[in-house]
Short mmCIF file of C-alpha atoms in Angstrom, two decimals:
data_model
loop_
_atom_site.label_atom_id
_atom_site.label_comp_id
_atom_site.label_asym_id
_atom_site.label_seq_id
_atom_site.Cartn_x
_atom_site.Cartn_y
_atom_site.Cartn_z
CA UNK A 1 0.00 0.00 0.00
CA UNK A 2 1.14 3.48 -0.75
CA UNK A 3 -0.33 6.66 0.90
CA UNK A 4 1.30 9.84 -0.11
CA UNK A 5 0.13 13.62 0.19
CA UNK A 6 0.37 15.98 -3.08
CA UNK A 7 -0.62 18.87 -4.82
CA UNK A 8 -1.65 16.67 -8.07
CA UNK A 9 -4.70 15.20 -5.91
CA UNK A 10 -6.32 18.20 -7.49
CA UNK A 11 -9.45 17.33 -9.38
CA UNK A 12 -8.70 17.65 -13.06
CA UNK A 13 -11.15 19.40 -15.29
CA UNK A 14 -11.79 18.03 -18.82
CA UNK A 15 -9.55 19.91 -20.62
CA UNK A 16 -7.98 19.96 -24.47
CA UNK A 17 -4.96 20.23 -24.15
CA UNK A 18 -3.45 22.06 -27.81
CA UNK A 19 0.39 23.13 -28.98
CA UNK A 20 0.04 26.91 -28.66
CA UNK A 21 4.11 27.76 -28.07
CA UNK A 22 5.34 30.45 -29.84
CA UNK A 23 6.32 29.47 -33.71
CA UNK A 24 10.18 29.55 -34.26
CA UNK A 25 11.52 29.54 -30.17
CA UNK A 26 13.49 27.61 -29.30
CA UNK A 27 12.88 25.29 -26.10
CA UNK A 28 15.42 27.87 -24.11
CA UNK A 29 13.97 31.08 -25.49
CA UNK A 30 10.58 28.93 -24.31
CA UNK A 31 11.94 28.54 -20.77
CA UNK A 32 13.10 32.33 -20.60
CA UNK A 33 9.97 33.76 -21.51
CA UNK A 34 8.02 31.66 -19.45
CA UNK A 35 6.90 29.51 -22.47
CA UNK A 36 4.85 26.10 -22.49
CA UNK A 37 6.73 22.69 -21.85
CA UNK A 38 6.16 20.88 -25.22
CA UNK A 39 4.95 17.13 -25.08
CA UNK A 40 4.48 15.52 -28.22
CA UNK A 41 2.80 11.91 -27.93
CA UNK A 42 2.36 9.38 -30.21
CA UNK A 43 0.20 6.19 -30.41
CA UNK A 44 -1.60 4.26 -32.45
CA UNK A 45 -5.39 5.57 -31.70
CA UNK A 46 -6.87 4.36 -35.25
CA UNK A 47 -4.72 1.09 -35.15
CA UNK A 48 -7.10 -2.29 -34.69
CA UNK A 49 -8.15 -4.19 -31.51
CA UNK A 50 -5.37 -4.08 -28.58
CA UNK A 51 -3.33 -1.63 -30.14
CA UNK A 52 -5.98 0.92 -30.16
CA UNK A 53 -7.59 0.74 -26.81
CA UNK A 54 -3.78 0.89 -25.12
CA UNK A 55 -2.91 3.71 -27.16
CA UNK A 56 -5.90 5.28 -26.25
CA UNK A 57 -5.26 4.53 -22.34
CA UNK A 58 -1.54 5.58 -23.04
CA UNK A 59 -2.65 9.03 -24.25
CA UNK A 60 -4.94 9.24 -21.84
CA UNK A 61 -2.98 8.74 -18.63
CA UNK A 62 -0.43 11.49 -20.62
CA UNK A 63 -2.88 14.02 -20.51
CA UNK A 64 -4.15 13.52 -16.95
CA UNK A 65 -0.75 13.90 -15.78
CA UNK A 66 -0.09 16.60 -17.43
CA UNK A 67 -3.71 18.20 -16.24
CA UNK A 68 -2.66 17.56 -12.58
CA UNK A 69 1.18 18.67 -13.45
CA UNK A 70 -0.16 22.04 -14.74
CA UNK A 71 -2.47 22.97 -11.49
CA UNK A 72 0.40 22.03 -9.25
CA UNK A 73 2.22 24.56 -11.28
CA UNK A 74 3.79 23.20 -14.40
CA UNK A 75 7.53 21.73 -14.53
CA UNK A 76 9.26 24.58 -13.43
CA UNK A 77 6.69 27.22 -13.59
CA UNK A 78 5.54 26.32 -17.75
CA UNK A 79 2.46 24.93 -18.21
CA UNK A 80 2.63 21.81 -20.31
CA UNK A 81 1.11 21.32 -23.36
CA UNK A 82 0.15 18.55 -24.98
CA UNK A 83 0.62 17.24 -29.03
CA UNK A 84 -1.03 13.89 -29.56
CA UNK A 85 -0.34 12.09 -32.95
CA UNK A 86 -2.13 9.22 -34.26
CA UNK A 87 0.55 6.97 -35.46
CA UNK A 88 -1.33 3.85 -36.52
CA UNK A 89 1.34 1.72 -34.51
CA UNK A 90 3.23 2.13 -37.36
CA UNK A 91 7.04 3.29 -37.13
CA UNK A 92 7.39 5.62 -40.39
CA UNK A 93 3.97 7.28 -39.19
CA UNK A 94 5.62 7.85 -36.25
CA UNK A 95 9.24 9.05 -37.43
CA UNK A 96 7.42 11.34 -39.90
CA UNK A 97 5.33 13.22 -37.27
CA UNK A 98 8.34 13.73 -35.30
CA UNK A 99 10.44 15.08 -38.05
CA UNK A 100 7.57 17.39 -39.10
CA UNK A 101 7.48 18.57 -35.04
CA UNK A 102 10.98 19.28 -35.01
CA UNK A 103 11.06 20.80 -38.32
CA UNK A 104 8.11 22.81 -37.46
CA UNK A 105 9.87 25.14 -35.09
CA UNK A 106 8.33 23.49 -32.27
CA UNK A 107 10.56 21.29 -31.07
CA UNK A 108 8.93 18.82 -27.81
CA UNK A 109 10.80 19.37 -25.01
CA UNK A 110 9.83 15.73 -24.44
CA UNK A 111 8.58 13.00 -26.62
CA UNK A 112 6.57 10.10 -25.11
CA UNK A 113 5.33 7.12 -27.28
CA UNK A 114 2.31 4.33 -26.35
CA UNK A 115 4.40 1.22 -28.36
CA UNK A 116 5.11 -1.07 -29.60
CA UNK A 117 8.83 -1.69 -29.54
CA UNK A 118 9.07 -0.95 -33.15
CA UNK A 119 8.26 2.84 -33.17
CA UNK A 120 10.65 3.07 -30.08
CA UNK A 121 13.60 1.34 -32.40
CA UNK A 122 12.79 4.13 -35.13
CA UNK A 123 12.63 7.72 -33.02
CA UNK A 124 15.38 6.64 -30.76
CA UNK A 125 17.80 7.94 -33.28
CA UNK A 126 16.38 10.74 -34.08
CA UNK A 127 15.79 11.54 -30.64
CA UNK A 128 19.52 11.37 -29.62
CA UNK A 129 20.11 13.47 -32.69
CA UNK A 130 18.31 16.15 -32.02
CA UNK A 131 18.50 15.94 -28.03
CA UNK A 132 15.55 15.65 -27.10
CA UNK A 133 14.21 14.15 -23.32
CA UNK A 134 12.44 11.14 -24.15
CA UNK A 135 10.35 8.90 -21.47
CA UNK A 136 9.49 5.32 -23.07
CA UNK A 137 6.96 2.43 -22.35
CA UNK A 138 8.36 -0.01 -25.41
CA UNK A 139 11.70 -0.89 -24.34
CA UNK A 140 14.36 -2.71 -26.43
CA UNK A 141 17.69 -4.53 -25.89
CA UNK A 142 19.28 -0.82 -25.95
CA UNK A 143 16.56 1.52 -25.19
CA UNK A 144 17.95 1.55 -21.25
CA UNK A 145 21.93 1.75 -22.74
CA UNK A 146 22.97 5.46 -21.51
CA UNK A 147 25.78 5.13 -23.74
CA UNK A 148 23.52 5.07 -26.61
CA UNK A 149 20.80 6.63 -25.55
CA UNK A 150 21.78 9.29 -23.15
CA UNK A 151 18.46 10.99 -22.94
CA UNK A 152 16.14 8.12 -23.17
CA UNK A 153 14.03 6.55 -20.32
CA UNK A 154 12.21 3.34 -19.95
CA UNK A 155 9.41 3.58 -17.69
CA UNK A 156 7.77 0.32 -18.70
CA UNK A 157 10.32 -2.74 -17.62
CA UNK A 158 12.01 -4.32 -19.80
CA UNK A 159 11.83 -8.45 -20.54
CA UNK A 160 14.90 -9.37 -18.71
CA UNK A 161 13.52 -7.41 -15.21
CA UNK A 162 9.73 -9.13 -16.28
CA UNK A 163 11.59 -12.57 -16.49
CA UNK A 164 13.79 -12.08 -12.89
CA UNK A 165 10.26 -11.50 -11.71
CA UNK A 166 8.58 -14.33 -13.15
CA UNK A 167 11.11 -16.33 -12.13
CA UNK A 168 11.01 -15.94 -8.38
CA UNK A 169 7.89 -16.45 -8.48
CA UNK A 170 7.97 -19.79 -9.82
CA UNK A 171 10.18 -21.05 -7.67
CA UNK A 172 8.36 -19.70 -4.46
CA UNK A 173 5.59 -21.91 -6.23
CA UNK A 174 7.51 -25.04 -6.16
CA UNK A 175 7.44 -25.30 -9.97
CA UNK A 176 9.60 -27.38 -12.15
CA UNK A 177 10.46 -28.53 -15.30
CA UNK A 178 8.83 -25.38 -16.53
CA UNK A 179 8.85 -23.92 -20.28
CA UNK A 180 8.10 -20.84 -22.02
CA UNK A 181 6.17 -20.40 -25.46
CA UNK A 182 6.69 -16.15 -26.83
CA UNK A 183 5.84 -14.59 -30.34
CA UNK A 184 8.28 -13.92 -33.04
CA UNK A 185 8.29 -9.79 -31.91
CA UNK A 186 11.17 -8.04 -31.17
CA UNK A 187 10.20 -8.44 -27.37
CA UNK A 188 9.12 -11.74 -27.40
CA UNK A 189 12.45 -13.10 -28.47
CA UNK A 190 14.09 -11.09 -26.24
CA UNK A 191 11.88 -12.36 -23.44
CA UNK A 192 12.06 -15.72 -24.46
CA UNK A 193 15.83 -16.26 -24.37
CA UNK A 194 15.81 -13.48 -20.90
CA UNK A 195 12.85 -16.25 -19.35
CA UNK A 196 15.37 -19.16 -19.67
CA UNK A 197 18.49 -17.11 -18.46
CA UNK A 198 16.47 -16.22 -15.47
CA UNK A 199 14.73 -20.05 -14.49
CA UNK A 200 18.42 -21.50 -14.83
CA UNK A 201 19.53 -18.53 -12.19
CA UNK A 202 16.99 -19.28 -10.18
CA UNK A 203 17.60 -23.44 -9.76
CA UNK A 204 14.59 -23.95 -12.07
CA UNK A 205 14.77 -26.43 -14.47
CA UNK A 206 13.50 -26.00 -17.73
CA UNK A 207 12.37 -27.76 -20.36
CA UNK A 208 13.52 -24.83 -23.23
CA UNK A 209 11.54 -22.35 -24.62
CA UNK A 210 8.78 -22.59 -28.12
CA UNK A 211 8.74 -19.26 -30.54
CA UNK A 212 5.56 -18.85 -32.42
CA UNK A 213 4.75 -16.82 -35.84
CA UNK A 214 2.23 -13.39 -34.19
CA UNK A 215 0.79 -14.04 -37.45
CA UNK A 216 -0.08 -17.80 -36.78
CA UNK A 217 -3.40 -19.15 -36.19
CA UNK A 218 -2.28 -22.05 -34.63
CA UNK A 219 0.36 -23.13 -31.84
CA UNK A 220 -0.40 -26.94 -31.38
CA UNK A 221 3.27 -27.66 -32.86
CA UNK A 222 5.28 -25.46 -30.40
CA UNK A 223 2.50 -27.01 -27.38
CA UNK A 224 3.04 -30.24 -27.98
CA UNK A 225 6.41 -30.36 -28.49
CA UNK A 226 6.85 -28.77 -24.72
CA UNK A 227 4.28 -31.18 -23.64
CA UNK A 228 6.29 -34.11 -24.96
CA UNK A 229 9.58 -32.82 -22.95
CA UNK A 230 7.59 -32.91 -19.80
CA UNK A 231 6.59 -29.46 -18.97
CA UNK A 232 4.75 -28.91 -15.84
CA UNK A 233 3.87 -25.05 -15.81
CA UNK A 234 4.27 -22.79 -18.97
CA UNK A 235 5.25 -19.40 -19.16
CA UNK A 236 3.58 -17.37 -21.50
CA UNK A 237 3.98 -14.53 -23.99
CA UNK A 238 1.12 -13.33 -26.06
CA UNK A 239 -0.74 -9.77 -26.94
CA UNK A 240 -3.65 -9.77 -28.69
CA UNK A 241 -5.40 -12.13 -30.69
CA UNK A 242 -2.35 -14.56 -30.81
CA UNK A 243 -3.29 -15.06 -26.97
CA UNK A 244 -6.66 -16.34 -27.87
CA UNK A 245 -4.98 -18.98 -30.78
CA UNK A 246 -2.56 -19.97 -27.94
CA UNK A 247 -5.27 -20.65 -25.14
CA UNK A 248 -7.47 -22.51 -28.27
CA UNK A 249 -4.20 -24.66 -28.91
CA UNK A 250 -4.18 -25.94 -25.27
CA UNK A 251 -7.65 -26.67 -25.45
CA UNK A 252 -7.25 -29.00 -28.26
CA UNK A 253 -4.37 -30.48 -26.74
CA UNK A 254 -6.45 -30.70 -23.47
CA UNK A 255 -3.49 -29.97 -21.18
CA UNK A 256 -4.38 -28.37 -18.35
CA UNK A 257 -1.13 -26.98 -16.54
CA UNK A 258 -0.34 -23.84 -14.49
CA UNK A 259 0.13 -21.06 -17.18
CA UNK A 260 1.64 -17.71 -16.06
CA UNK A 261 1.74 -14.69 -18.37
CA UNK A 262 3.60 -11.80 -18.95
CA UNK A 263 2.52 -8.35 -19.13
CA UNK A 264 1.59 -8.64 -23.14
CA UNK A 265 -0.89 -11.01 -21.31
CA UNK A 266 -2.33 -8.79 -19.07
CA UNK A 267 -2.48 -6.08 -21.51
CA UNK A 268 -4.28 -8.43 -23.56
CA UNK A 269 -8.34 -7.58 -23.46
CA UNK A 270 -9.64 -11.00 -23.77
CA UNK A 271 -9.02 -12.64 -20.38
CA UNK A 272 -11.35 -9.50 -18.88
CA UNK A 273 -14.01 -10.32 -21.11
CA UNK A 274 -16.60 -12.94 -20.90
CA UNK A 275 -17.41 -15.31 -24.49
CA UNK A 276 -17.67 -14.47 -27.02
CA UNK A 277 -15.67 -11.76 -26.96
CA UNK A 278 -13.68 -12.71 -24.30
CA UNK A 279 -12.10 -15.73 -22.85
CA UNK A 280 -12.72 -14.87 -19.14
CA UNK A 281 -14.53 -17.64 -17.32
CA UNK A 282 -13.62 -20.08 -19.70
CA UNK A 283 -11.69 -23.76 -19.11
CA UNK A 284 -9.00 -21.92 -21.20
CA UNK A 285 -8.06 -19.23 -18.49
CA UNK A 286 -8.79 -21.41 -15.02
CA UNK A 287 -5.02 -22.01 -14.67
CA UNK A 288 -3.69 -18.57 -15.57
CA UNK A 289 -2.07 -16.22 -13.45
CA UNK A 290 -0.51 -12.62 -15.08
CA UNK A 291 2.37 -10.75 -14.16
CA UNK A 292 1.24 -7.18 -13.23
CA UNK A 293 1.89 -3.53 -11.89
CA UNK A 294 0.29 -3.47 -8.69
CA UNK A 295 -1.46 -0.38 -9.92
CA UNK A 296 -3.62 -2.68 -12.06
CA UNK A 297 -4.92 -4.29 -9.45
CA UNK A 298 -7.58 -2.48 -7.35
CA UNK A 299 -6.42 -1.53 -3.74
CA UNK A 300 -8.78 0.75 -1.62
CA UNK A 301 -6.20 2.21 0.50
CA UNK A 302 -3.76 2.81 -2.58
CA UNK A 303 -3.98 6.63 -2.30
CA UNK A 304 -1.77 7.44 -5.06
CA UNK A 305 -3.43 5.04 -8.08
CA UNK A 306 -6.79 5.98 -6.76
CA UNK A 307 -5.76 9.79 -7.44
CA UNK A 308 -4.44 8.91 -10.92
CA UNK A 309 -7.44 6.35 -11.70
CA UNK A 310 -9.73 9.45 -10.66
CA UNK A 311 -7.22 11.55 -12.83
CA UNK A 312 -7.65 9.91 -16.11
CA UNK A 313 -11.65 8.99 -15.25
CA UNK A 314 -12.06 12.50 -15.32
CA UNK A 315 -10.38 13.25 -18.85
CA UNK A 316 -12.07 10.15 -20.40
CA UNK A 317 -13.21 6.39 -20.04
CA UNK A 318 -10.10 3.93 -19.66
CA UNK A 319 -10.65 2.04 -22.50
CA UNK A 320 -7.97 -0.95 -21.34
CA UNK A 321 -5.83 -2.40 -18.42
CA UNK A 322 -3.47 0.39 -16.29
CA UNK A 323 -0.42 -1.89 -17.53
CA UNK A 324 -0.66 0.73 -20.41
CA UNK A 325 -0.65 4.02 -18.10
CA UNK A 326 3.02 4.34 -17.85
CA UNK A 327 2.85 7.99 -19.14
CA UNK A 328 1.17 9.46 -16.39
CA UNK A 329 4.60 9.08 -14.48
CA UNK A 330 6.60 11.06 -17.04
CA UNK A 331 5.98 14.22 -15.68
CA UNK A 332 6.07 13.81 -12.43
CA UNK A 333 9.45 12.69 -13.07
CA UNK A 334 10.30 15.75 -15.13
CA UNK A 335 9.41 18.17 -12.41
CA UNK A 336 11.15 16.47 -9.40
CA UNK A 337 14.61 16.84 -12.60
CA UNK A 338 13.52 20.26 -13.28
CA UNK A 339 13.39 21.18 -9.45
CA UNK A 340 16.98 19.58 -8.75
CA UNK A 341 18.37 20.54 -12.31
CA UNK A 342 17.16 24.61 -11.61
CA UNK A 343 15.90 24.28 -15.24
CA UNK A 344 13.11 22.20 -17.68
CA UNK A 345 15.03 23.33 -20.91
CA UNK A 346 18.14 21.48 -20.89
CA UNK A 347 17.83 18.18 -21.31
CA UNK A 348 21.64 16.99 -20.17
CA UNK A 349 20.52 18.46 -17.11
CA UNK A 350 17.17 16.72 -16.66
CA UNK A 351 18.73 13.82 -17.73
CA UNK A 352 21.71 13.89 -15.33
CA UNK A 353 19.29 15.04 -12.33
CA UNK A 354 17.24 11.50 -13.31
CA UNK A 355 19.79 9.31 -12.39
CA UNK A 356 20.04 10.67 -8.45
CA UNK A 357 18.20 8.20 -6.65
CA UNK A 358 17.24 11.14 -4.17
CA UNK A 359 15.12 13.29 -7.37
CA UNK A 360 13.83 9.86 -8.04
CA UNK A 361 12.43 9.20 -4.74
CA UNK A 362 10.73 12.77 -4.48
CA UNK A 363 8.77 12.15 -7.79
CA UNK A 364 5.07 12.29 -6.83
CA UNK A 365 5.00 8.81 -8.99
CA UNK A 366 1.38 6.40 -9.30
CA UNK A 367 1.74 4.27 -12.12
CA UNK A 368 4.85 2.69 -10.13
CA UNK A 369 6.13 3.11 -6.98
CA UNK A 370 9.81 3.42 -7.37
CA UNK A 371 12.34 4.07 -10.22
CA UNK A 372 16.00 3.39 -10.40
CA UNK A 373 17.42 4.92 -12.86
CA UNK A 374 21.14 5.44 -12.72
CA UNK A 375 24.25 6.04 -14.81
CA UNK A 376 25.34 2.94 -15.94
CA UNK A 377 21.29 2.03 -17.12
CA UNK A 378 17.77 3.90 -17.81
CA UNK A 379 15.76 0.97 -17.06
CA UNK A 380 12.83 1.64 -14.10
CA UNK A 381 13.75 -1.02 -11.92
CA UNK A 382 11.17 -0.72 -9.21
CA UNK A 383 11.66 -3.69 -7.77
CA UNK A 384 9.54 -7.44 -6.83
CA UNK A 385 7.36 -5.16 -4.57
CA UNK A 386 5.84 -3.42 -7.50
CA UNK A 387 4.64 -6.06 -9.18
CA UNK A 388 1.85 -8.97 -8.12
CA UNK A 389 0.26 -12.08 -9.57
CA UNK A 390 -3.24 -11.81 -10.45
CA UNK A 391 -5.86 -14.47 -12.08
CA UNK A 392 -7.83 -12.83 -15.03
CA UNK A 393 -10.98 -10.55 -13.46
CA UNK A 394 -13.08 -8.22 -15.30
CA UNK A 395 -11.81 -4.55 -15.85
CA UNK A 396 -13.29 -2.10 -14.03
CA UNK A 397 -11.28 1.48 -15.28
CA UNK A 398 -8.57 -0.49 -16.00
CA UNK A 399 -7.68 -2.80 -13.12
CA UNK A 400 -8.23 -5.89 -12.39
CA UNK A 401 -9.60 -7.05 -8.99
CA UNK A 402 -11.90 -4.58 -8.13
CA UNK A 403 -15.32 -6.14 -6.75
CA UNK A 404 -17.63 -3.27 -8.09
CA UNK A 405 -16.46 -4.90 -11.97
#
């Protein structure tokens, strides 16, 4: 439980939130004059299923923030303003919005994306190039590498802190002989191989780990061949509708073993939702467990996500799971910079003042508790205590758990 006092508790009035700087500054001349703190953030809002609804819930908990940021009195005294771009999910969308933003004269003094991995492997560059203060919930193998990416941020964990997780947990479950089935993505792979690293550290055994096509209907092979090595709980990767092909497979296969998924499960909408659109309540999800934020789960005496659920609530309906509000913590991590740095316009400074474990720790964070940034890696690090194990529930604004769903 976390209880913690703070001037963003403010109620939040439905506001749009527009790009109004001044055409042609400069984000010092901005910060001299008193000027707006420029967020631009992209998502895929039009995209299909999934993808849409956590972009939505992404942009959302971005704006709330910023809302509650701006009555507290803005990141050191500028209001922030907010640019939202529709990006489809798709990378070059994305990389040509942010061009046009820089070229535009009004260059973000922060950039903030909603995923997937691929748009954060495409503005990453051009980020660094142009020095720009970026907060990120896709991470990659490098996203969290200061050496490459001095100015980047992942607040979403990254697969090889999700696997150390899912790891412990196994073990304090007793489990063996234990395997792991992911998608062909960029993060599934790299959670795949990170899942195996982290049973064998652990003392787990396991019996290897299955990669799937996201494009295949079908994972029968990939099950069965686990099956046959004698796998006795199954770690899981999925998002979307490849979750619901994977689930189908095991039903054919009628094997009925402890499955535990990652967050891709959790921010997957089909285990909230009753048949037929949904798998909730169904033989197919009575052994399932998902690794989660605890601020996706509903706790009554959690004063801090109850703020931000009330937050976002009041900008808009939360379309999908929390797992996806990693954005609302972006600011709040700017200002507690900004206030140590003595300025929001240099982003060195910010950047520098992010990786003291004292300007972490006076963030007025929700989405997580606790980040660790430091110098050697930009990964968020909050620790086992963050995170809990949940069985799938229906959503009520976006957690799980809550007995008013």
């Amino acid at each position: 439980m976390r209880i913690r006092s703070s001037a963003l508790t403010a109620a939040l009035a439905v506001t749009a939130l527009a790009l109004t700087g001044c055409s042609g500054a400069d984000a010092d001349d901005a910060d001299a004059a008193g000027g707006p703190y420029r967020v631009l953030v992209t998502g895929g809002i039009s995209g299909q299923g999934a993808l849409a609804a956590n972009a939505q819930t992404s942009v959302l908990a971005a704006k709330a923030s910023a809302e509650a940021v701006n009555r507290a009195g803005g990141v050191g005294g500028r209001q922030v303003e907010i640019t939202v771009v529709d990006d489809a999910g798709d990378a070059t969308t994305a990389v040509s919005e942010l061009r046009e933003a820089i070229a535009s004269g009004k260059k973000p003094d922060l950039f903030l994306n909603s995923g997937p991995s691929t748009i954060t492997t495409a503005t990453l560059p051009i980020l660094a190039q142009n020095k720009i203060l970026s907060f990120n919930i896709g991470p990659t193998e490098d996203s969290a590498n200061p050496e490459k990416y001095p100015l980047n941020f992942d607040l979403a964990s990254g697969p090889a802190e999700n696997a150390e997780t899912i790891a412990r947990y196994i073990k304090g479950k007793g489990y063996q002989s234990v395997g792991v089935i992911h998608g062909s993505s960029a993060y599934g792979e790299v959670f795949g191989q990170a899942m195996e690293d982290a049973l064998s550290g652990e003392g787990v055994s396991s019996t290897g780990s299955e990669e799937y096509d996201t494009a295949a209907l079908d994972m029968t092979a990939q099950l069965q061949s686990l099956k046959n090595r004698g796998t006795q709980a199954l770690v899981v990767d999925a998002y979307g509708a490849p979750l619901g092909y994977l689930l189908a497979s095991l039903q054919r296969l009628d094997w009925n073993i402890p499955l535990v998924g990652n967050t891709s499960v959790a921010g997957t909408s089909l285990v909230s939702k009753a048949a037929p659109e949904g798998v909730l309540g169904t033989p197919a999800t009575a052994n399932l467990v998902m690794h989660v934020l605890s601020s996706t789960v509903y706790d009554a005496d959690d004063s801090a996500v109850n703020t931000m659920v009330d937050n976002m609530k009041a900008m808009g309906d939360i379309p999908s799971t929390l797992i996806l509000a990693d954005n609302y913590d972006a600011l709040p991590l700017v200002v507690a910079a900004a206030n140590k740095a003595g300025s929001s316009s240099d982003p060195e400074a910010l950047a520098d003042a992010l990786e003291n474990q004292e300007v972490l720790d006076s963030a007025e964070t929700a989405f997580s508790p606790s980040y660790h940034f430091s110098a050697d890696s930009h990964a968020s690090k909050p620790g086992d205590e963050a995170y809990t194990f949940v069985p799938p529930s229906p959503l009520l604004n976006g957690q799980y758990g809550n007995p008013s769903a």
